[in-house]
Coordinates of C-alpha atoms and ligand atoms in Angstrom, one line a residue:
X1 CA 0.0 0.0 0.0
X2 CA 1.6 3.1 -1.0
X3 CA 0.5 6.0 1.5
X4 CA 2.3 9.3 2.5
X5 CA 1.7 12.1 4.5
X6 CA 0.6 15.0 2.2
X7 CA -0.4 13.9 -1.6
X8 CA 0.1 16.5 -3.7
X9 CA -1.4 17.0 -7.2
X10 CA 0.6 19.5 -9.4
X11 CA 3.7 20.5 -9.6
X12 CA 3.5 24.7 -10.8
X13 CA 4.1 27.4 -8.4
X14 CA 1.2 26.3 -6.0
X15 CA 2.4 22.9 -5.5
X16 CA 5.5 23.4 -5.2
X17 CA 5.6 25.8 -2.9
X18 CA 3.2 23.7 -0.7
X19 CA 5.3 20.7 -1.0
X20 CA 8.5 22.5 -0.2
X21 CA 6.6 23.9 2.7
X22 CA 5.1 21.2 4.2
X23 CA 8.2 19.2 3.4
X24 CA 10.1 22.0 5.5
X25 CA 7.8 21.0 8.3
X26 CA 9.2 16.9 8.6
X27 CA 6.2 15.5 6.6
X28 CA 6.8 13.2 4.2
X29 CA 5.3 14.6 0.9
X30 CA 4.3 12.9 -2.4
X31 CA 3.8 15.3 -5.2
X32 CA 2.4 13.9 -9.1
X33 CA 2.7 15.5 -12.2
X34 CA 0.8 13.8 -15.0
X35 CA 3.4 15.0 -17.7
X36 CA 7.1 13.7 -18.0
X37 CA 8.7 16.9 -16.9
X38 CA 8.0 18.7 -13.9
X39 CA 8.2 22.1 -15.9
X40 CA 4.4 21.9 -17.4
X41 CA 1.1 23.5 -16.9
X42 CA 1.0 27.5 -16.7
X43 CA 3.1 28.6 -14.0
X44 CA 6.1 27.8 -16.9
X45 CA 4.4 29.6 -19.4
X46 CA 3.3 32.9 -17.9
X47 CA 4.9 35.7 -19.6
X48 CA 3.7 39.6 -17.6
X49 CA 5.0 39.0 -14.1
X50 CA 4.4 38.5 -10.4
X51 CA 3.1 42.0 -8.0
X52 CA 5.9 42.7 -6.0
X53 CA 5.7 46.7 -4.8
X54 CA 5.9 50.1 -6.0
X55 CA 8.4 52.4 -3.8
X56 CA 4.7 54.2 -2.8
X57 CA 2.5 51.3 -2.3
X58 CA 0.7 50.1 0.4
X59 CA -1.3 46.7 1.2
X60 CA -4.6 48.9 0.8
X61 CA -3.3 50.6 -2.3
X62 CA -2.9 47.2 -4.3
X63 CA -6.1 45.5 -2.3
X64 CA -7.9 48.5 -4.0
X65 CA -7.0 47.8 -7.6
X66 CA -7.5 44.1 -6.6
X67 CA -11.2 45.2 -5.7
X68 CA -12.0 47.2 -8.6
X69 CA -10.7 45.2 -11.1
X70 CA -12.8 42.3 -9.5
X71 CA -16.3 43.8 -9.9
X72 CA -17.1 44.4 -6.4
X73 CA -17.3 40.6 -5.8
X74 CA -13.9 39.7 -4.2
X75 CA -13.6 38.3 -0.8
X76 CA -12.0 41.0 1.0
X77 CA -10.2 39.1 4.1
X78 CA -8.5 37.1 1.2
X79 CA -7.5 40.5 -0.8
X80 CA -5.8 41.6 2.3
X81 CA -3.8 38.3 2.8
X82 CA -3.1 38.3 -0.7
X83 CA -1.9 42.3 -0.5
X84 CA 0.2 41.6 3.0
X85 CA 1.6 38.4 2.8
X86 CA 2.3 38.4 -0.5
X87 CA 5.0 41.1 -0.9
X88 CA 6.8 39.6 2.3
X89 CA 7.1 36.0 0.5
X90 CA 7.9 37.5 -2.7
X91 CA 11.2 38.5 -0.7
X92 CA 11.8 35.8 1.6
X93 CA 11.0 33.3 -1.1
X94 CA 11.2 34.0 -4.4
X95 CA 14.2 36.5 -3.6
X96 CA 16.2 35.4 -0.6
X97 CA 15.6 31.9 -0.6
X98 CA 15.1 30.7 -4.3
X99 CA 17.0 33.2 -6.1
X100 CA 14.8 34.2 -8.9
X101 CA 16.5 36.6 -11.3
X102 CA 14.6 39.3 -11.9
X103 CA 15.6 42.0 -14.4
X104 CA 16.9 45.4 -12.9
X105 CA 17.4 48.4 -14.0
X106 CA 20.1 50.4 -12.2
X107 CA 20.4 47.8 -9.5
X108 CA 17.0 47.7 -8.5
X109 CA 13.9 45.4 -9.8
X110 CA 12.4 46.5 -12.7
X111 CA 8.6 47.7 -11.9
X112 CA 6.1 47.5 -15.0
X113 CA 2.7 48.0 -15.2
X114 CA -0.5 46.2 -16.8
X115 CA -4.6 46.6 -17.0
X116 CA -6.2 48.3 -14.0
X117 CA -2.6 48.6 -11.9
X118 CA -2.6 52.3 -10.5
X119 CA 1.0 52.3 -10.0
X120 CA 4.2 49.9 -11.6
X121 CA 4.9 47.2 -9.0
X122 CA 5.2 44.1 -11.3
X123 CA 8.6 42.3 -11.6
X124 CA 9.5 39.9 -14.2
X125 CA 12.3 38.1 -15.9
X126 CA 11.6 39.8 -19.8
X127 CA 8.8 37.8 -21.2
X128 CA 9.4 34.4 -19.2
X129 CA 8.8 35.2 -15.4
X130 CA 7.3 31.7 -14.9
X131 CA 9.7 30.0 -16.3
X132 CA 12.3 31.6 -14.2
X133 CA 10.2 31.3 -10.8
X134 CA 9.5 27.6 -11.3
X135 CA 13.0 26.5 -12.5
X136 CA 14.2 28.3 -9.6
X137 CA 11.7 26.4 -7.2
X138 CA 12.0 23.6 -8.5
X139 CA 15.5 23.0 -7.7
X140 CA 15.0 22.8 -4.3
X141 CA 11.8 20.7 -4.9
X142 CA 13.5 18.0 -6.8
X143 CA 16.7 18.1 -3.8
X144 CA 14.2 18.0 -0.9
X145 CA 15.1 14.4 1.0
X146 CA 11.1 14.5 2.1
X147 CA 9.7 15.1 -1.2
X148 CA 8.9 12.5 -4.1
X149 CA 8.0 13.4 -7.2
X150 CA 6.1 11.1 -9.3
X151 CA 5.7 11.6 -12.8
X152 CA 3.6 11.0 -16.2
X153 CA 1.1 10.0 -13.0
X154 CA -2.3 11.7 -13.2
X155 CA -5.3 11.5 -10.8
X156 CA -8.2 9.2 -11.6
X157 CA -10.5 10.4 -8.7
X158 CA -10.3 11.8 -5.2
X159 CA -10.6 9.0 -2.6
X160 CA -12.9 9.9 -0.3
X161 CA -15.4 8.3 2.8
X162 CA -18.4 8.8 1.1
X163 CA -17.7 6.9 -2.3
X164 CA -14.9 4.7 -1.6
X165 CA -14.8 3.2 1.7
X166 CA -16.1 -0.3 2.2
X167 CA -17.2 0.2 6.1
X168 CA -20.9 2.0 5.0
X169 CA -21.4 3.7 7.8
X170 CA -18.6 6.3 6.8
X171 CA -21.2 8.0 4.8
X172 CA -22.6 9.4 7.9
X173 CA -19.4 11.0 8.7
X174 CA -18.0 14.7 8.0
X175 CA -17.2 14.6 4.1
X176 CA -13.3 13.8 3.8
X177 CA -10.6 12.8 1.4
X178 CA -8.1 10.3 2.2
X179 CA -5.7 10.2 -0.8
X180 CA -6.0 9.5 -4.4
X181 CA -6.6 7.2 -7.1
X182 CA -3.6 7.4 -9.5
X183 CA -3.1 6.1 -12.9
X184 CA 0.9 5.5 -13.9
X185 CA 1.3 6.6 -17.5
X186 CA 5.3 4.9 -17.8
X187 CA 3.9 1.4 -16.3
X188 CA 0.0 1.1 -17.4
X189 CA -0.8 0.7 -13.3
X190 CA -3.6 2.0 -11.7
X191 CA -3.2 2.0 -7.4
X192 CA -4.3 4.3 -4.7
X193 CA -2.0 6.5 -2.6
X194 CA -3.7 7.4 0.7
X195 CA -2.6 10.7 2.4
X196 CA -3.4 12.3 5.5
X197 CA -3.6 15.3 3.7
X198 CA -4.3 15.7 -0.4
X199 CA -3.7 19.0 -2.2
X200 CA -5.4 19.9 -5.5
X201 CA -2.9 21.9 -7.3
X202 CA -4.0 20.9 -10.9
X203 CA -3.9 24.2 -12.7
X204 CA -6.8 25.9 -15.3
X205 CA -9.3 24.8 -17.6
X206 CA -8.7 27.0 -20.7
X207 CA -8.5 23.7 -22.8
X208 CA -12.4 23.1 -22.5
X209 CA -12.5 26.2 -25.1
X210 CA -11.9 26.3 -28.5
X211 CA -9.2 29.1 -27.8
X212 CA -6.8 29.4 -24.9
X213 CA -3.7 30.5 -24.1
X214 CA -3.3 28.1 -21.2
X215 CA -1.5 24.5 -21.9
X216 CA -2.5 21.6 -23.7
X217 CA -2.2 20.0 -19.6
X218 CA -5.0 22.8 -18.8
X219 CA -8.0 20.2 -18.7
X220 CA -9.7 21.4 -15.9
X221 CA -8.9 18.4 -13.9
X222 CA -9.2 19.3 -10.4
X223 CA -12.5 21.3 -11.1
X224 CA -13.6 17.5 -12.3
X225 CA -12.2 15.4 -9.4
X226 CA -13.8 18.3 -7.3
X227 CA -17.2 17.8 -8.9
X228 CA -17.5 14.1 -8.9
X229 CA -16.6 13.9 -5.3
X230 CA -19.3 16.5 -3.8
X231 CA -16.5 18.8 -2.9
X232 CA -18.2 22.8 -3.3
X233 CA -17.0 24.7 -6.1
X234 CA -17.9 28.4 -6.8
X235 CA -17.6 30.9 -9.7
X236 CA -16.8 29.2 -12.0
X237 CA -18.7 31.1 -14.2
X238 CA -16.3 33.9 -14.1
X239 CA -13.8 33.0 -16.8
X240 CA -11.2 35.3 -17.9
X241 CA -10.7 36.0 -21.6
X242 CA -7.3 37.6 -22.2
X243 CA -7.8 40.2 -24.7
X244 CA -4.6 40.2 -26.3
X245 CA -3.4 36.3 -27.5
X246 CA -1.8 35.6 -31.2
X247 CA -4.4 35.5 -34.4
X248 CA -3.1 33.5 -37.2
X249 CA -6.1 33.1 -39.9
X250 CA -3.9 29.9 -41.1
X251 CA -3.5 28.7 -37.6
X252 CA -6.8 29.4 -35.5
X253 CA -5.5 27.1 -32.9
X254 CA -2.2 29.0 -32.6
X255 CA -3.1 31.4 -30.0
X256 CA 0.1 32.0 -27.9
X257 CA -0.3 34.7 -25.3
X258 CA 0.9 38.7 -26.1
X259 CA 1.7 39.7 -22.6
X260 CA -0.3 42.4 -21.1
X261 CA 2.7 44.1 -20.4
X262 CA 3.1 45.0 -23.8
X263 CA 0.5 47.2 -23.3
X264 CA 1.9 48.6 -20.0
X265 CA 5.2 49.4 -21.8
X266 CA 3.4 51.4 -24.2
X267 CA 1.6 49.2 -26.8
X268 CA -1.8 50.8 -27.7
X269 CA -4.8 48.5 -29.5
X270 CA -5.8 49.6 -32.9
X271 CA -8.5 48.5 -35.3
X272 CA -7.8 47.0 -38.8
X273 CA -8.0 51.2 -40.1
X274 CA -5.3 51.6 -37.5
X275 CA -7.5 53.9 -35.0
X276 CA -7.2 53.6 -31.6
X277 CA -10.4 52.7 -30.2
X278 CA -9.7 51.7 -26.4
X279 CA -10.4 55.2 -24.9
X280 CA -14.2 55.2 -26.4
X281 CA -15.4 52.1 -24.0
X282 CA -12.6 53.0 -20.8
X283 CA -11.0 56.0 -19.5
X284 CA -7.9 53.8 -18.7
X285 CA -8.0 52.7 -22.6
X286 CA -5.6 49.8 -23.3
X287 CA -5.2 49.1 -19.8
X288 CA -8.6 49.0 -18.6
X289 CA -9.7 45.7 -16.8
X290 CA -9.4 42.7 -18.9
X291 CA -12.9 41.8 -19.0
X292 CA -13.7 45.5 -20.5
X293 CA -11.0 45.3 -23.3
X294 CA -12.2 41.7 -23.9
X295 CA -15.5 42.3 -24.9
X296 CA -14.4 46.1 -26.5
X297 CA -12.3 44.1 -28.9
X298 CA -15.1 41.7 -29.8
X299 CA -17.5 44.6 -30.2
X300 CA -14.8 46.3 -32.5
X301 CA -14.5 42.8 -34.8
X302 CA -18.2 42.9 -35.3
X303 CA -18.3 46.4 -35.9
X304 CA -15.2 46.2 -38.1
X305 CA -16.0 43.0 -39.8
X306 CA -12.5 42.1 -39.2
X307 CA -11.1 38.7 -37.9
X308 CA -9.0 40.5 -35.3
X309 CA -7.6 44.0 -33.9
X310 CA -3.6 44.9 -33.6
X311 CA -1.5 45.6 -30.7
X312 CA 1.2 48.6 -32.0
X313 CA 4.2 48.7 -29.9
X314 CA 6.3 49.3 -33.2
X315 CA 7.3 53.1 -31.4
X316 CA 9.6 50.7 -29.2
X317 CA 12.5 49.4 -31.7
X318 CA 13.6 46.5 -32.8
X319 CA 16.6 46.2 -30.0
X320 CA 14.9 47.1 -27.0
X321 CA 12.0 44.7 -27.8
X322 CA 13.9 41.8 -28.7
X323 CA 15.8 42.5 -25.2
X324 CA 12.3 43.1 -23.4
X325 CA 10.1 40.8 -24.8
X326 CA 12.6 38.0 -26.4
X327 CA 9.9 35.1 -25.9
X328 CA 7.1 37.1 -27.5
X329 CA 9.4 38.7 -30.6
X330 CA 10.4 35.4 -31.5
X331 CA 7.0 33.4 -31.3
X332 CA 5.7 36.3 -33.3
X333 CA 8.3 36.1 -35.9
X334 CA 8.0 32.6 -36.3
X335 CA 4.6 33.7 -37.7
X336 CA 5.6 35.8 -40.0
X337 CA 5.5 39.4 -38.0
X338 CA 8.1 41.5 -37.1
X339 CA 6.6 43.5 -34.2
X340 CA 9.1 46.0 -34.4
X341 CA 7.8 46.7 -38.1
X342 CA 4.0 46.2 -37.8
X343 CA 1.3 45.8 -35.6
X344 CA 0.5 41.8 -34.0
X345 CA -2.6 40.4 -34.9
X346 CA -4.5 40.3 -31.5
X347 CA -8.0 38.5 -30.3
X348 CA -9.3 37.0 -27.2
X349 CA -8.7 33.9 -26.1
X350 CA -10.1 31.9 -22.8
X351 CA -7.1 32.7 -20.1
X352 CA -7.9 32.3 -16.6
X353 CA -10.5 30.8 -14.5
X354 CA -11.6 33.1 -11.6
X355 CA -14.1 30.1 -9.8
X356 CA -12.8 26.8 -8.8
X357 CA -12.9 24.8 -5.9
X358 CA -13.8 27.2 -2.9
X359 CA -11.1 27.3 -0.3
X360 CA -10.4 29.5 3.1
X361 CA -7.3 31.5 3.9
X362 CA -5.3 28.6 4.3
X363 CA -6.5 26.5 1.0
X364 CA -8.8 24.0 3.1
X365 CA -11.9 22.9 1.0
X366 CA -15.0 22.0 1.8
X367 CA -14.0 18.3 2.4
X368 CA -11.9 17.3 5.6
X369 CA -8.1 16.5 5.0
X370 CA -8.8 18.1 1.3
X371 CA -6.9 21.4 0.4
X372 CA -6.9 23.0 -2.6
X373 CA -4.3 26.0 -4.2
X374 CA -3.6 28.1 -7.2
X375 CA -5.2 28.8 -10.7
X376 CA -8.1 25.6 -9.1
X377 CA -8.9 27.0 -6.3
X378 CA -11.2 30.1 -5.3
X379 CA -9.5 32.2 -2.8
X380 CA -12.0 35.2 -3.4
X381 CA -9.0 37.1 -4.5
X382 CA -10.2 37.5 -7.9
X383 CA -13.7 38.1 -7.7
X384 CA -15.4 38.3 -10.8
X385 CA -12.1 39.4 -13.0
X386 CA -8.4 38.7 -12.0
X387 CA -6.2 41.7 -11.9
X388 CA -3.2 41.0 -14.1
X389 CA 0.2 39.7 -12.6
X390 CA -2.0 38.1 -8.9
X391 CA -2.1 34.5 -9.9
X392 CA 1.4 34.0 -9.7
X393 CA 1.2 35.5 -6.5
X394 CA -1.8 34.2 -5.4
X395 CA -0.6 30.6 -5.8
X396 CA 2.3 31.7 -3.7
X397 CA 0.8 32.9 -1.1
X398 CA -2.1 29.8 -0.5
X399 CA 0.7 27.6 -1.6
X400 CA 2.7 28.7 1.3
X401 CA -0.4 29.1 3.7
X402 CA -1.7 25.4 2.7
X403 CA 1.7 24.0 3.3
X404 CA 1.5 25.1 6.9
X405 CA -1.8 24.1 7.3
X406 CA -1.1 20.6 6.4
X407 CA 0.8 20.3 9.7
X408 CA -2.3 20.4 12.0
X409 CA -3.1 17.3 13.0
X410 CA -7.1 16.4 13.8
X411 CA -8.5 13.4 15.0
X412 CA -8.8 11.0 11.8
X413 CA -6.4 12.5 9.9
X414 CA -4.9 9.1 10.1
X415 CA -7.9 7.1 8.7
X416 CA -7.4 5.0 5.8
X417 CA -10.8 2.8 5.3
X418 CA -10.4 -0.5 3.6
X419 CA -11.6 0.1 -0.5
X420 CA -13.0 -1.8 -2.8
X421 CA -10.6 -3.2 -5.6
X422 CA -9.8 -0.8 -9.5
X423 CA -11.3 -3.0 -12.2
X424 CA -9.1 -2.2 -15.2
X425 CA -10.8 -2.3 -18.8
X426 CA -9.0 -4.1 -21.7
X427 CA -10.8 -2.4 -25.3
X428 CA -8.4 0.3 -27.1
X429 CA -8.8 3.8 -27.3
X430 CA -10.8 5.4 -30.4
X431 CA -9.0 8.0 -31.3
X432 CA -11.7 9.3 -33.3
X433 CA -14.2 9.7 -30.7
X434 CA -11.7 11.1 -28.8
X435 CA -11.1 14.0 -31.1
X436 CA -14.7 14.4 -32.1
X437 CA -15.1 14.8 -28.6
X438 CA -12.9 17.1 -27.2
X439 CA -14.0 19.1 -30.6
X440 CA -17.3 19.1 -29.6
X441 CA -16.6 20.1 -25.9
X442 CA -14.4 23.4 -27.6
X443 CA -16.8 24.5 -30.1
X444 CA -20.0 24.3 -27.4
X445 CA -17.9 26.5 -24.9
X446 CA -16.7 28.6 -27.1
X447 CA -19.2 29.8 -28.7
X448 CA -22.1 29.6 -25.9
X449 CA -20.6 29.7 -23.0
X450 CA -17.7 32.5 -24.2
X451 CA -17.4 36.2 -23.9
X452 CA -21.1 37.0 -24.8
X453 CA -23.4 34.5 -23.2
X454 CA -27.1 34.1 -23.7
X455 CA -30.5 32.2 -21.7
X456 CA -30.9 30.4 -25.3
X457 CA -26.9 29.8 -26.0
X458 CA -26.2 28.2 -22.8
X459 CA -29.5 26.1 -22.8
X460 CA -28.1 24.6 -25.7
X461 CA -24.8 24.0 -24.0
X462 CA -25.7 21.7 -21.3
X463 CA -28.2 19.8 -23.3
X464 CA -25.1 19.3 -25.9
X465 CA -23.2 18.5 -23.2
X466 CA -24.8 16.3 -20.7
X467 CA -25.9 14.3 -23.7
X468 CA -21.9 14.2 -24.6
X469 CA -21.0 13.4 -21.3
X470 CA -23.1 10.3 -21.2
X471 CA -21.0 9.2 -24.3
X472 CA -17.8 10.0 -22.9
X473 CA -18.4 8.1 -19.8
X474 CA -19.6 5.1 -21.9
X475 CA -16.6 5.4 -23.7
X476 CA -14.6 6.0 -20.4
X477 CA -16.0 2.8 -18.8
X478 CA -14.7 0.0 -21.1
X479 CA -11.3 2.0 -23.1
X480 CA -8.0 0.8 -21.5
X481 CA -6.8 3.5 -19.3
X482 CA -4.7 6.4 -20.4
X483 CA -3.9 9.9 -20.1
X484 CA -5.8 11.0 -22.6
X485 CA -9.5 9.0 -22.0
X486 CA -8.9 10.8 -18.0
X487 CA -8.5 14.3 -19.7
X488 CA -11.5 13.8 -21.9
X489 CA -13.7 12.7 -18.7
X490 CA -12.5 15.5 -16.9
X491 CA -12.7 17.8 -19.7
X492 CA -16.7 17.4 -20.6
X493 CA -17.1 17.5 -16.3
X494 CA -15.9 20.2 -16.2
X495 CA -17.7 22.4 -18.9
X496 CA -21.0 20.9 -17.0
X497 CA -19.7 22.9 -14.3
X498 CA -19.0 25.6 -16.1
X499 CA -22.2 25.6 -17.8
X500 CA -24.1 24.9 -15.1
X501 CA -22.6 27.7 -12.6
X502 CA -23.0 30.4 -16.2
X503 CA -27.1 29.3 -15.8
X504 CA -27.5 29.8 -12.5
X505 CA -25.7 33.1 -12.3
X506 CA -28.1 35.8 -13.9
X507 CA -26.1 38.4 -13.6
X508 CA -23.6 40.4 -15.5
X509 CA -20.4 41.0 -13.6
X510 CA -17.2 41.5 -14.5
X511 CA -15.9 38.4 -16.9
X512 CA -19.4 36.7 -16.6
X513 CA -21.7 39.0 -19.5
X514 CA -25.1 38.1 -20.5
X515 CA -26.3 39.7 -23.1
X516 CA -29.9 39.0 -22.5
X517 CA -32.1 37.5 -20.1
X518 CA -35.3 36.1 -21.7
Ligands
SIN601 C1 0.1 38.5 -19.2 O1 1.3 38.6 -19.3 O2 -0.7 39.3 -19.9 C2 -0.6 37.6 -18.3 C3 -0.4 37.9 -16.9 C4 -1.6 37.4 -16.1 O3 -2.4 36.7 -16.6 O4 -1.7 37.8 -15.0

């Protein structure tokens, strides 16, 4: 029986930094990554930054922007962790104790700015802060004598009281996790690891729509696992469309993020007649809220009849941008544009999601022994739209919080119930149902349960859906396990959520727009 003190799923900022935390504590910790390198998922791929401080800010000054930028529906105590605590571990952390090399200027860290910031307090490493933070982490994750990493091992289902223990009478008890069931990729296995303590850190869900700039890992699994177990979610209807990611007419899948800090360096948003056209919807123009510029872009594509809008930052010069944005010049280049020369072909794409599995100030769920941390959970911090540059941040602050946490014992942490035995299927995959599928989970969210929603567009949704999903777990029930068959089950979960939290939120508010309400 494998079992270890604190299972953790996901191995970006969040889970790291809870592993090396609780780790730092003497608990023995088990951390799974279901790709083959522990650099995956967003945390390696997130260009802007992480808030650090401007020489004049305050906890209340950044907790303000926080709030506005979230629609009046962020949780306030979190906000204030979030604008405390997060500056401090920024410094003792990523600085002091990890090393991250963030670009300076003069000696000191560079500050930029991005949408709805009222002052420069972001520092990054040029275009590839995450990749920077999470190599540097990750060095002392991988050289931790408590920590084992387990990889190209992904989560089947949560184990928990209610569905998998074999004494009945554990139904009656406070809902709880105990562990996980795990499927190895490298040996075909399938086995449970019971934990004291398990900790979701699975990442996003921007692969349930058609565009995204999150990973091809980004299946929304925890949000599933969540779901299936009983385990409350919230807000999930908030989804964040980043205004600015890559349009290639040839390559409509190819939507690789354009930094938002393009636009705090200077880059302004023009239409395809080269007029700026931010400053007509927002008095902050190209760095209003994300959710405003968003849906301004979309409005300017119908209005235009244009496929997409451009982002000019062509006043910069070839030198300095290929020094300040080296990730972004190149990607763009390999497509053909010089962004020192012209404008870059910009339109939304599904970024972030705001909702997730609802957590407290130190990342504990709904479910006993069951925490929950980064771009999965919902902290409140966010609200109804994310200010740029906080989920790096957030995930290292809950990361760090949930780590401690971990270390409270309660009576039954230590309860494994006996469970009934895996029954492993035998047919192959169909590759074309697969495909099919995961095409028709896209298009659906994409284009009903997007940027504009309506009463008759998402109706239409979760009949498509639930019917799909019936399919799926059909399919699910008698394919020979794999990677991929997990994803797709988690995937068409997951837009049910979705889906279902859009219906039952009438509301407009900040990334969640109905257009009407017939
Ligand atoms: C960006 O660089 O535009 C993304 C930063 C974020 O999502 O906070």
């Amino acid at each position: 029986m494998k079992q270890t003190d604190i299972l953790i799923i996901g191995t970006g900022i969040a889970g790291s930094i809870a592993a090396i935390t609780a780790a730092d504590n003497g608990n023995r910790v088990t951390v799974l990554t279901k790709t083959d390198d522990i650099v995956s998922g967003s945390t390696s791929i997130a260009q802007g930054g992480i808030i650090y401080k401007a020489p004049d800010d305050t906890p209340e000054k950044l907790a303000a922007d926080i709030m506005t930028a979230g629609a009046g529906h962020c949780w306030e105590p979190a906000v204030m962790q979030l604008a405390t605590l997060g500056p401090k571990l920024v410094e003792d952390l990523l600085l002091s104790r990890f090393n991250v090399d963030f670009d300076k200027t003069d000696n000191h860290l560079d500050l930029t700015a991005e949408g709805a910031h009222s002052l420069r307090r972001i520092i990054h490493c040029k275009d590839i802060t995450g990749r920077h933070i999470i190599k540097a982490i990750h060095k002392t994750l991988v050289e931790h004598p408590n920590i084992t990493i387990l990889t190209n091992h992904i989560a089947i289902d949560l184990l928990t009281l209610s569905h998998h223990s074999k004494n009945s009478v554990d139904i009656y008890k406070h809902p709880a996790c105990f562990g996980a069931i795990v499927f190895d990729a490298n040996s075909g296995a399938t086995f449970p690891i019971f934990a004291h303590k398990t900790i979701l850190a699975t990442g996003g869900l921007g692969q349930i729509f058609l565009h995204t700039t999150n990973p091809r890992e980004a299946t929304g699994d925890g949000i599933a696992l969540a779901s299936r177990a009983g385990v409350r979610c919230f807000n999930l209807e908030y989804i964040q469309f980043h205004p600015t990611a890559f349009y290639n007419e040839h390559y409509q899948q190819t939507r690789f993020l354009i930094s938002e800090s393009m636009r705090g360096e200077g880059g302004k948003l023009i239409d395809k007649n080269g007029n700026e056209f931010m400053q007509r919807f927002h008095h902050l123009g190209s760095l209003a809220p994300r959710d405003v510029v968003a849906r301004s872009i979309q409005t300017v594509l119908q209005e235009t009849s244009a496929p997409c809008v451009f982002l000019d930052i062509t006043a910069k010069g070839e030198d300095w941008l290929q020094n300040r944005f080296p990730e972004i010049f190149t990607n763009c280049l390999q497509m053909g544009v010089n962004i020192s020369n012209e404008p870059i072909p910009v339109i939304p794409a599904a970024h972030y999601s705001c909702g997730g599995i609802g957590v407290n100030l130190n990342g504990r769920t709904s479910f006993q022994r069951l925490y929950a941390v980064g771009e999965i959970s919902c902290t409140g911090v966010h609200g109804a739209n994310r200010l740029a540059s906080t989920s790096l941040l957030e995930a290292l602050v809950w990361g760090y919080t949930a780590g401690n946490d971990v270390c409270i014992s309660k009576e039954d942490d230590d309860y494994f119930p006996p469970i009934y035995d895996w029954v492993s299927e035998t047919e192959d995959m169909d590759n074309i149902l697969m495909v099919q599928d995961w095409s028709s989970i896209k298009n659906t969210m994409w284009n009903y349960v997007g940027l504009f929603r309506t009463n008759q567009r998402l109706q239409r949704a979760i009949k498509m859906l639930t019917e799909l999903k019936i399919e799926i777990e059909r399919f699910y029930k008698r394919t020979k396990l794999s990677r991929e068959i997990i994803e797709l089950r988690n995937g068409i979960e997951t837009a049910i959520a979705v889906t279902n939290a859009t219906i039952a939120s009438p509301v407009s508010r900040g990334a969640h727009y109905i257009i009407n309400n017939e």
